[in-house]
CSV table of C-alpha atoms and ligand atoms in Angstrom, one decimal:
chain,number,residue,atom,x,y,z
A,122,MET,CA,7.2,63.4,-43.4
A,123,TYR,CA,9.3,62.9,-46.5
A,124,PRO,CA,11.0,59.6,-47.4
A,125,SER,CA,14.8,59.5,-47.5
A,126,SER,CA,16.2,60.0,-51.0
A,127,PHE,CA,16.3,57.2,-53.4
A,128,ASP,CA,17.2,56.4,-57.1
A,129,TYR,CA,14.2,55.7,-59.3
A,130,HIS,CA,14.4,52.9,-62.0
A,131,ALA,CA,11.5,52.3,-64.4
A,132,ALA,CA,11.8,48.6,-65.4
A,133,GLY,CA,10.7,47.9,-69.0
A,134,SER,CA,10.3,44.2,-68.5
A,135,VAL,CA,10.2,41.5,-65.9
A,136,GLN,CA,13.8,40.5,-66.8
A,137,GLU,CA,15.0,44.1,-66.3
A,138,ALA,CA,13.2,44.3,-62.9
A,139,LEU,CA,14.9,41.0,-61.9
A,140,ALA,CA,18.3,42.3,-63.1
A,141,LEU,CA,17.9,45.5,-61.1
A,142,LEU,CA,16.8,43.5,-58.0
A,143,ALA,CA,20.0,41.3,-58.4
A,144,GLN,CA,22.2,44.4,-58.9
A,145,TYR,CA,20.9,46.3,-55.8
A,146,GLY,CA,19.9,43.5,-53.5
A,147,ASP,CA,18.7,44.6,-50.1
A,148,ASP,CA,19.1,48.3,-51.1
A,149,ALA,CA,16.2,47.9,-53.6
A,150,LYS,CA,12.4,47.7,-53.3
A,151,LEU,CA,9.9,47.0,-56.0
A,152,LEU,CA,7.3,49.8,-56.5
A,153,ALA,CA,3.9,48.9,-57.8
A,154,GLY,CA,1.0,51.1,-56.8
A,155,GLY,CA,3.0,52.6,-54.0
A,156,HIS,CA,0.0,52.8,-51.6
A,157,SER,CA,1.6,50.6,-49.0
A,158,LEU,CA,5.3,51.2,-49.7
A,159,ILE,CA,5.3,55.0,-49.9
A,160,PRO,CA,3.5,55.5,-46.6
A,161,VAL,CA,6.0,53.1,-45.0
A,162,MET,CA,8.9,55.1,-46.5
A,163,LYS,CA,7.4,58.4,-45.4
A,164,LEU,CA,7.3,57.0,-41.8
A,165,ARG,CA,11.0,56.0,-42.3
A,166,PHE,CA,10.1,52.4,-41.5
A,167,ALA,CA,11.8,51.6,-44.9
A,168,ALA,CA,14.5,53.6,-46.6
A,169,PRO,CA,15.4,51.7,-49.8
A,170,ALA,CA,18.2,53.5,-51.8
A,171,HIS,CA,16.6,52.2,-55.1
A,172,LEU,CA,13.0,51.9,-56.1
A,173,ILE,CA,12.3,49.7,-59.1
A,174,ASP,CA,9.0,50.7,-60.7
A,175,ILE,CA,7.2,47.7,-62.2
A,176,GLY,CA,4.0,49.6,-63.0
A,177,ARG,CA,5.1,50.4,-66.5
A,178,ILE,CA,5.8,46.9,-67.7
A,179,PRO,CA,3.5,46.0,-70.7
A,180,ALA,CA,1.4,42.9,-70.2
A,181,LEU,CA,2.1,42.6,-66.4
A,182,SER,CA,-1.3,44.1,-65.8
A,183,ALA,CA,-3.2,41.8,-68.2
A,184,ILE,CA,-6.3,39.9,-67.1
A,185,SER,CA,-7.2,36.8,-69.2
A,186,ASP,CA,-9.5,33.8,-69.2
A,187,GLY,CA,-7.6,30.6,-69.6
A,188,GLY,CA,-10.6,28.3,-69.4
A,189,ALA,CA,-10.0,26.4,-66.1
A,190,ASN,CA,-8.2,29.4,-64.6
A,191,VAL,CA,-8.4,33.2,-64.7
A,192,HIS,CA,-4.9,34.8,-64.9
A,193,VAL,CA,-4.4,38.3,-63.4
A,194,GLY,CA,-1.1,40.1,-63.9
A,195,ALA,CA,0.6,41.4,-60.7
A,196,THR,CA,0.2,45.1,-61.6
A,197,ALA,CA,-3.5,44.9,-62.4
A,198,ARG,CA,-5.0,47.7,-60.3
A,199,HIS,CA,-7.7,46.9,-57.8
A,200,ALA,CA,-10.3,49.0,-59.7
A,201,ASP,CA,-9.5,47.2,-63.0
A,202,VAL,CA,-9.8,43.8,-61.3
A,203,ALA,CA,-13.1,44.7,-59.6
A,204,ALA,CA,-14.5,46.0,-63.0
A,205,SER,CA,-13.2,43.2,-65.2
A,206,PRO,CA,-16.0,41.3,-66.9
A,207,ILE,CA,-13.8,38.2,-66.9
A,208,VAL,CA,-13.3,38.4,-63.1
A,209,ARG,CA,-16.9,39.4,-62.4
A,210,THR,CA,-18.4,36.5,-64.3
A,211,ARG,CA,-15.8,33.7,-63.9
A,212,VAL,CA,-14.4,34.4,-60.3
A,213,PRO,CA,-17.0,36.7,-58.7
A,214,LEU,CA,-15.5,36.4,-55.2
A,215,LEU,CA,-12.3,38.1,-56.4
A,216,ALA,CA,-14.3,41.0,-57.8
A,217,GLU,CA,-16.4,41.3,-54.6
A,218,VAL,CA,-13.3,41.3,-52.3
A,219,THR,CA,-11.4,43.8,-54.5
A,220,ALA,CA,-14.3,46.2,-54.4
A,221,HIS,CA,-14.1,46.3,-50.6
A,222,ILE,CA,-10.5,47.6,-50.6
A,223,GLY,CA,-10.1,51.1,-49.2
A,224,ASP,CA,-11.7,53.8,-51.3
A,225,PRO,CA,-11.7,54.7,-55.0
A,226,LEU,CA,-8.3,56.5,-54.8
A,227,ILE,CA,-6.7,53.4,-53.2
A,228,ARG,CA,-8.4,51.1,-55.7
A,229,ASN,CA,-7.2,53.3,-58.7
A,230,MET,CA,-3.6,53.0,-57.6
A,231,GLY,CA,-3.1,49.8,-55.6
A,232,THR,CA,-2.3,46.5,-57.4
A,233,ILE,CA,-3.2,42.9,-56.7
A,234,GLY,CA,0.4,41.9,-56.6
A,235,GLY,CA,1.4,44.7,-54.3
A,236,SER,CA,-1.3,43.8,-51.8
A,237,ILE,CA,-0.5,40.1,-51.9
A,238,ALA,CA,3.2,40.6,-51.6
A,239,HIS,CA,2.9,43.1,-48.8
A,240,ALA,CA,0.8,40.6,-46.9
A,241,ASP,CA,-0.7,43.0,-44.4
A,242,PRO,CA,-2.5,40.8,-41.8
A,243,ALA,CA,-5.6,43.0,-42.2
A,244,ALA,CA,-5.6,43.2,-46.1
A,245,ASP,CA,-8.6,41.8,-48.0
A,246,LEU,CA,-7.1,40.0,-51.0
A,247,PRO,CA,-5.1,37.4,-49.0
A,248,ALA,CA,-8.4,36.0,-47.6
A,249,ALA,CA,-9.7,35.8,-51.1
A,250,MET,CA,-6.6,34.0,-52.3
A,251,LEU,CA,-7.0,31.3,-49.6
A,252,ALA,CA,-10.7,30.9,-50.2
A,253,LEU,CA,-10.3,30.6,-54.0
A,254,GLY,CA,-7.3,28.2,-53.8
A,255,ALA,CA,-5.3,30.6,-56.0
A,256,SER,CA,-1.7,30.1,-57.0
A,257,LEU,CA,1.0,32.7,-57.2
A,258,VAL,CA,3.6,32.8,-60.0
A,259,LEU,CA,7.0,34.0,-58.7
A,260,ALA,CA,9.9,34.9,-61.1
A,261,GLY,CA,13.4,35.0,-59.8
A,262,PRO,CA,17.1,34.7,-60.8
A,263,SER,CA,16.7,30.9,-61.3
A,264,GLY,CA,13.4,30.9,-63.2
A,265,THR,CA,9.8,30.8,-62.4
A,266,ARG,CA,8.0,28.8,-59.7
A,267,THR,CA,4.3,28.6,-58.6
A,268,VAL,CA,3.3,28.7,-55.0
A,269,ALA,CA,-0.2,27.8,-53.6
A,270,ALA,CA,-1.7,30.6,-51.6
A,271,ASP,CA,-2.0,28.1,-48.7
A,272,ASP,CA,1.9,28.1,-48.6
A,273,PHE,CA,2.5,31.7,-49.5
A,274,PHE,CA,1.5,33.7,-46.4
A,275,THR,CA,4.0,32.6,-43.7
A,276,ASP,CA,3.9,35.2,-40.9
A,277,VAL,CA,3.1,38.9,-40.2
A,278,PHE,CA,4.0,40.8,-43.4
A,279,THR,CA,6.0,37.7,-44.4
A,280,THR,CA,5.5,35.5,-47.5
A,281,ALA,CA,7.3,32.8,-49.4
A,282,LEU,CA,8.9,35.4,-51.7
A,283,GLN,CA,12.6,35.0,-51.6
A,284,PRO,CA,15.2,37.8,-52.1
A,285,GLY,CA,15.5,38.6,-55.8
A,286,GLU,CA,12.0,37.3,-56.6
A,287,MET,CA,8.9,39.1,-57.7
A,288,LEU,CA,5.3,38.1,-58.0
A,289,THR,CA,4.2,38.2,-61.7
A,290,GLU,CA,0.8,36.6,-61.9
A,291,VAL,CA,-2.1,35.4,-59.8
A,292,VAL,CA,-3.8,32.2,-61.1
A,293,VAL,CA,-7.4,31.7,-59.9
A,294,PRO,CA,-9.3,28.4,-60.5
A,295,VAL,CA,-12.7,29.0,-62.0
A,296,PRO,CA,-15.4,27.5,-59.6
A,297,GLY,CA,-17.6,24.8,-61.1
A,298,ALA,CA,-21.4,24.5,-61.3
A,299,GLY,CA,-23.3,24.8,-58.0
A,300,SER,CA,-20.7,27.2,-56.6
A,301,GLY,CA,-21.4,30.2,-54.4
A,302,ALA,CA,-19.1,32.7,-52.7
A,303,ALA,CA,-19.3,35.7,-50.4
A,304,TYR,CA,-17.0,38.2,-48.6
A,305,GLU,CA,-18.2,39.7,-45.3
A,306,LYS,CA,-16.0,42.5,-43.9
A,307,LEU,CA,-16.1,44.6,-40.8
A,308,PRO,CA,-14.0,47.6,-41.8
A,309,ASP,CA,-12.0,49.7,-39.4
A,310,PRO,CA,-13.8,53.1,-39.6
A,311,ALA,CA,-10.5,55.0,-39.8
A,312,SER,CA,-8.4,53.0,-42.3
A,313,GLY,CA,-10.9,50.9,-44.1
A,314,TYR,CA,-8.7,47.8,-43.4
A,315,ALA,CA,-10.5,44.7,-42.1
A,316,ILE,CA,-11.1,44.3,-38.4
A,317,VAL,CA,-12.4,40.9,-39.6
A,318,GLY,CA,-12.9,39.8,-43.2
A,319,ILE,CA,-14.3,36.3,-44.1
A,320,ALA,CA,-14.1,35.0,-47.7
A,321,VAL,CA,-16.1,31.8,-48.5
A,322,GLN,CA,-16.0,29.8,-51.7
A,323,LEU,CA,-18.1,26.6,-51.7
A,324,GLN,CA,-19.8,24.2,-54.0
A,325,VAL,CA,-23.1,22.4,-53.4
A,326,ARG,CA,-23.8,19.1,-55.2
A,327,ASP,CA,-27.0,17.1,-54.7
A,328,GLY,CA,-27.9,19.2,-51.6
A,329,ALA,CA,-24.6,18.6,-49.8
A,330,ILE,CA,-21.6,20.7,-49.5
A,331,ALA,CA,-19.1,19.1,-51.8
A,332,SER,CA,-16.2,21.6,-51.1
A,333,VAL,CA,-15.7,24.7,-49.0
A,334,ARG,CA,-12.8,27.0,-48.4
A,335,VAL,CA,-12.9,29.8,-45.8
A,336,GLY,CA,-10.2,32.5,-45.7
A,337,MET,CA,-10.0,34.9,-42.8
A,338,THR,CA,-8.2,38.2,-42.5
A,339,GLY,CA,-7.9,40.7,-39.7
A,340,LEU,CA,-8.0,38.6,-36.5
A,341,GLY,CA,-4.8,36.7,-36.7
A,342,PRO,CA,-1.1,37.5,-37.3
A,343,MET,CA,-1.6,36.5,-41.0
A,344,PRO,CA,-4.4,35.5,-43.2
A,345,MET,CA,-5.5,31.9,-42.6
A,346,ARG,CA,-8.0,29.3,-43.5
A,347,LEU,CA,-10.6,28.4,-40.9
A,348,ALA,CA,-10.1,24.7,-40.8
A,349,GLY,CA,-12.7,24.0,-38.0
A,350,VAL,CA,-15.4,25.7,-40.1
A,351,GLU,CA,-14.4,23.9,-43.2
A,352,SER,CA,-14.4,20.5,-41.6
A,353,ALA,CA,-17.7,21.1,-39.8
A,354,LEU,CA,-19.3,21.8,-43.2
A,355,ALA,CA,-17.7,19.4,-45.7
A,356,GLY,CA,-20.0,16.7,-46.8
A,357,THR,CA,-23.0,17.9,-44.7
A,358,ALA,CA,-26.4,18.8,-46.0
A,359,ALA,CA,-26.5,22.5,-47.1
A,360,SER,CA,-28.7,23.8,-44.3
A,361,THR,CA,-29.2,26.6,-41.8
A,362,ALA,CA,-28.3,24.2,-39.0
A,363,ALA,CA,-25.0,23.2,-40.7
A,364,ILE,CA,-24.1,26.9,-41.0
A,365,ALA,CA,-24.8,27.5,-37.3
A,366,ALA,CA,-22.7,24.5,-36.3
A,367,ALA,CA,-19.9,25.6,-38.5
A,368,ALA,CA,-19.9,29.2,-37.5
A,369,ALA,CA,-19.6,28.1,-33.8
A,370,ARG,CA,-16.2,26.8,-34.8
A,371,ALA,CA,-14.9,30.1,-36.2
A,372,GLY,CA,-12.4,30.5,-33.3
A,373,ASP,CA,-10.9,27.0,-33.6
A,374,GLY,CA,-7.1,27.4,-33.9
A,375,LEU,CA,-7.1,31.1,-33.2
A,376,SER,CA,-6.1,32.8,-29.9
A,377,PHE,CA,-7.5,36.3,-29.2
A,378,ASP,CA,-6.1,38.9,-26.9
A,379,ASP,CA,-7.7,42.0,-25.4
A,380,ASP,CA,-6.3,45.1,-27.1
A,381,VAL,CA,-7.3,48.6,-28.5
A,382,ARG,CA,-9.4,46.9,-31.2
A,383,GLY,CA,-11.6,45.0,-28.7
A,384,SER,CA,-11.7,42.3,-26.1
A,385,ALA,CA,-10.9,38.7,-26.8
A,386,ALA,CA,-14.6,37.9,-26.3
A,387,TYR,CA,-15.7,40.5,-28.8
A,388,LYS,CA,-13.2,39.2,-31.4
A,389,LEU,CA,-14.5,35.6,-31.0
A,390,ASN,CA,-18.0,36.9,-31.4
A,391,ILE,CA,-17.3,38.9,-34.6
A,392,ALA,CA,-15.5,35.9,-36.1
A,393,ARG,CA,-18.6,33.8,-35.6
A,394,VAL,CA,-21.0,36.4,-36.8
A,395,TYR,CA,-19.0,37.2,-40.0
A,396,VAL,CA,-18.5,33.5,-40.8
A,397,ARG,CA,-22.2,32.9,-40.5
A,398,ARG,CA,-23.1,35.9,-42.7
A,399,ALA,CA,-20.6,34.8,-45.4
A,400,LEU,CA,-21.8,31.2,-45.3
A,401,VAL,CA,-25.5,32.2,-45.6
A,402,ARG,CA,-24.8,34.4,-48.6
A,403,ALA,CA,-22.4,31.9,-50.3
A,404,MET,CA,-25.0,29.1,-49.8
A,405,ALA,CA,-27.7,31.3,-51.3
A,406,ALA,CA,-25.5,32.2,-54.3
A,407,SER,CA,-24.8,28.5,-55.0
A,408,ALA,CA,-28.5,28.0,-55.7
A,409,GLY,CA,-28.1,30.4,-58.7
B,795,FAD,C1,-5.4,54.9,-46.8
B,795,FAD,C2,-5.3,53.4,-47.2
B,795,FAD,C3,-6.3,52.6,-47.1
B,795,FAD,C4,-6.2,51.2,-47.5
B,795,FAD,N1,-7.2,50.4,-47.3
B,795,FAD,C5,-7.1,49.1,-47.6
B,795,FAD,C6,-8.1,48.1,-47.4
B,795,FAD,O1,-9.2,48.5,-46.9
B,795,FAD,N2,-7.9,46.8,-47.7
B,795,FAD,C7,-6.7,46.4,-48.2
B,795,FAD,O2,-6.6,45.2,-48.5
B,795,FAD,N3,-5.7,47.3,-48.5
B,795,FAD,C8,-5.9,48.6,-48.2
B,795,FAD,N4,-4.8,49.5,-48.5
B,795,FAD,C9,-3.6,49.0,-49.1
B,795,FAD,C10,-3.7,49.0,-50.6
B,795,FAD,O3,-4.6,48.0,-51.1
B,795,FAD,C11,-2.3,48.9,-51.2
B,795,FAD,O4,-2.4,49.4,-52.5
B,795,FAD,C12,-1.8,47.5,-51.4
B,795,FAD,O5,-1.7,46.9,-50.1
B,795,FAD,C13,-0.4,47.5,-51.9
B,795,FAD,O6,-0.4,47.5,-53.3
B,795,FAD,P1,0.5,48.5,-54.1
B,795,FAD,O7,0.4,48.1,-55.5
B,795,FAD,O8,0.2,49.9,-53.7
B,795,FAD,O9,2.0,48.1,-53.6
B,795,FAD,P2,3.2,48.9,-53.2
B,795,FAD,O10,2.9,49.9,-52.1
B,795,FAD,O11,3.9,49.5,-54.4
B,795,FAD,O12,4.2,47.7,-52.6
B,795,FAD,C14,3.9,47.1,-51.4
B,795,FAD,C15,5.0,46.1,-51.1
B,795,FAD,O13,5.0,45.0,-51.9
B,795,FAD,C16,6.2,44.9,-52.7
B,795,FAD,N5,5.7,44.5,-54.1
B,795,FAD,C17,4.8,45.2,-54.9
B,795,FAD,N6,4.6,44.6,-56.0
B,795,FAD,C18,5.3,43.4,-55.9
B,795,FAD,C19,5.5,42.3,-56.8
B,795,FAD,N7,4.8,42.2,-57.9
B,795,FAD,N8,6.3,41.3,-56.4
B,795,FAD,C20,6.9,41.3,-55.2
B,795,FAD,N9,6.8,42.4,-54.3
B,795,FAD,C21,6.0,43.4,-54.7
B,795,FAD,C22,6.8,46.3,-52.6
B,795,FAD,O14,8.2,46.2,-52.8
B,795,FAD,C23,6.4,46.7,-51.3
B,795,FAD,O15,7.3,46.1,-50.3
B,795,FAD,C24,-5.0,50.8,-48.1
B,795,FAD,C25,-3.9,51.7,-48.3
B,795,FAD,C26,-4.1,53.0,-47.9
B,795,FAD,C27,-2.9,54.0,-48.1
C-alpha cells in the first residue's frame, strides 16, 4: 500500500525541526530512519500531512566519549552505533544490543532515537536503556530536559515525550571496573523483533554483586526492569546459586496470557531461561 500524501520538510537544525513541529502540531511527524514510521504510514495507521526529516541535521548523529558518559546523537544509525569503537569499548552492552536489531538493511537505516521514541514493546534498545541506566535528552519549545530511561517508557508505544518535543541525545553512563554485561534475545523468526530480550548490566566487587540492572523487552506491554531479579541478586555472592535463585524470580510483577506467541507457562519459562543466560554471561564478563 502507498501512504497518503504528505509534505516533506528537511530540517537543517534542531531549532528548525522544533519550529516546524510547533507550526504543524498534530499534523506533523518527525522522520528519522523511517523504518518504523513508513511501514505504519503504508498501512494507513498514521497519515501525517507533514514529515519533518531530522536525518540531515549535522551533529545530531555524533557519538562522543565524555569521560563518565558516552553521548550518542539521536540520529546515529544502528550500524554506526554497533561499529563505534567508543561504544564497543566504553559501553559494550549498547553495541551488543544494537547488533541484534533486525538485519543489515534495518541497521543501516534505523536510528537509536527513532527506536527509543517509537517505544515498540518488542524493540531491543529500550531494554538496553533500562539496564544501562541511560538518560534521554529532550528538546522542546521551552528548552531542554533530561529524562531517566526508568521514567521514559510509560505504556505501549508511549513515552514521556510531549507534543512539540524531540529526542536529541542518549547519555549512557560508562560502567566501572568489575562490570559485565550481556543481552540474550529470542527473536521472532518472521520479524526479528524480540519475543523476549534480556539486557543485564552488573558490577562485581570483592566477590559480591555491588549493582545490577536487568531490562526486559518483548513479554510485557512496555520495556521494564525486572525488580525481583535485581533484588534477589543485589549484595549476594556472585555465584551460580545466586543466578538460579534470581532467574526464578523473572516473572515477578509480570502477568502472562496465552496468545498466538505461546502459552502463559511458555512465556514464564523463557523469561527465566533468558534471564539465567544473560546473568551467566554478564557475570563471566565481569571477571574480565
Ligand atoms: C523488517 C523490520 C525489522 C525490524 N526488526 C527490529 C528488531 O529486531 N529490533 C528492533 O528493536 N527494531 C526492529 N525494527 C525497527 C527498527 O529498529 C526501526 O528503525 C526503529 O524502531 C525506528 O527507528 P527509525 O530511525 O527508523 O525511526 P522512524 O521510523 O523514522 O520513526 C519512528 C517514530 O519515532 C519518531 N521519532 C523518530 N526520531 C525521533 C526523535 N529523535 N525524537 C522524537 N521522535 C522521533 C517518529 O516521528 C516516528 O513516530 C525493525 C523494522 C523493520 C521494518
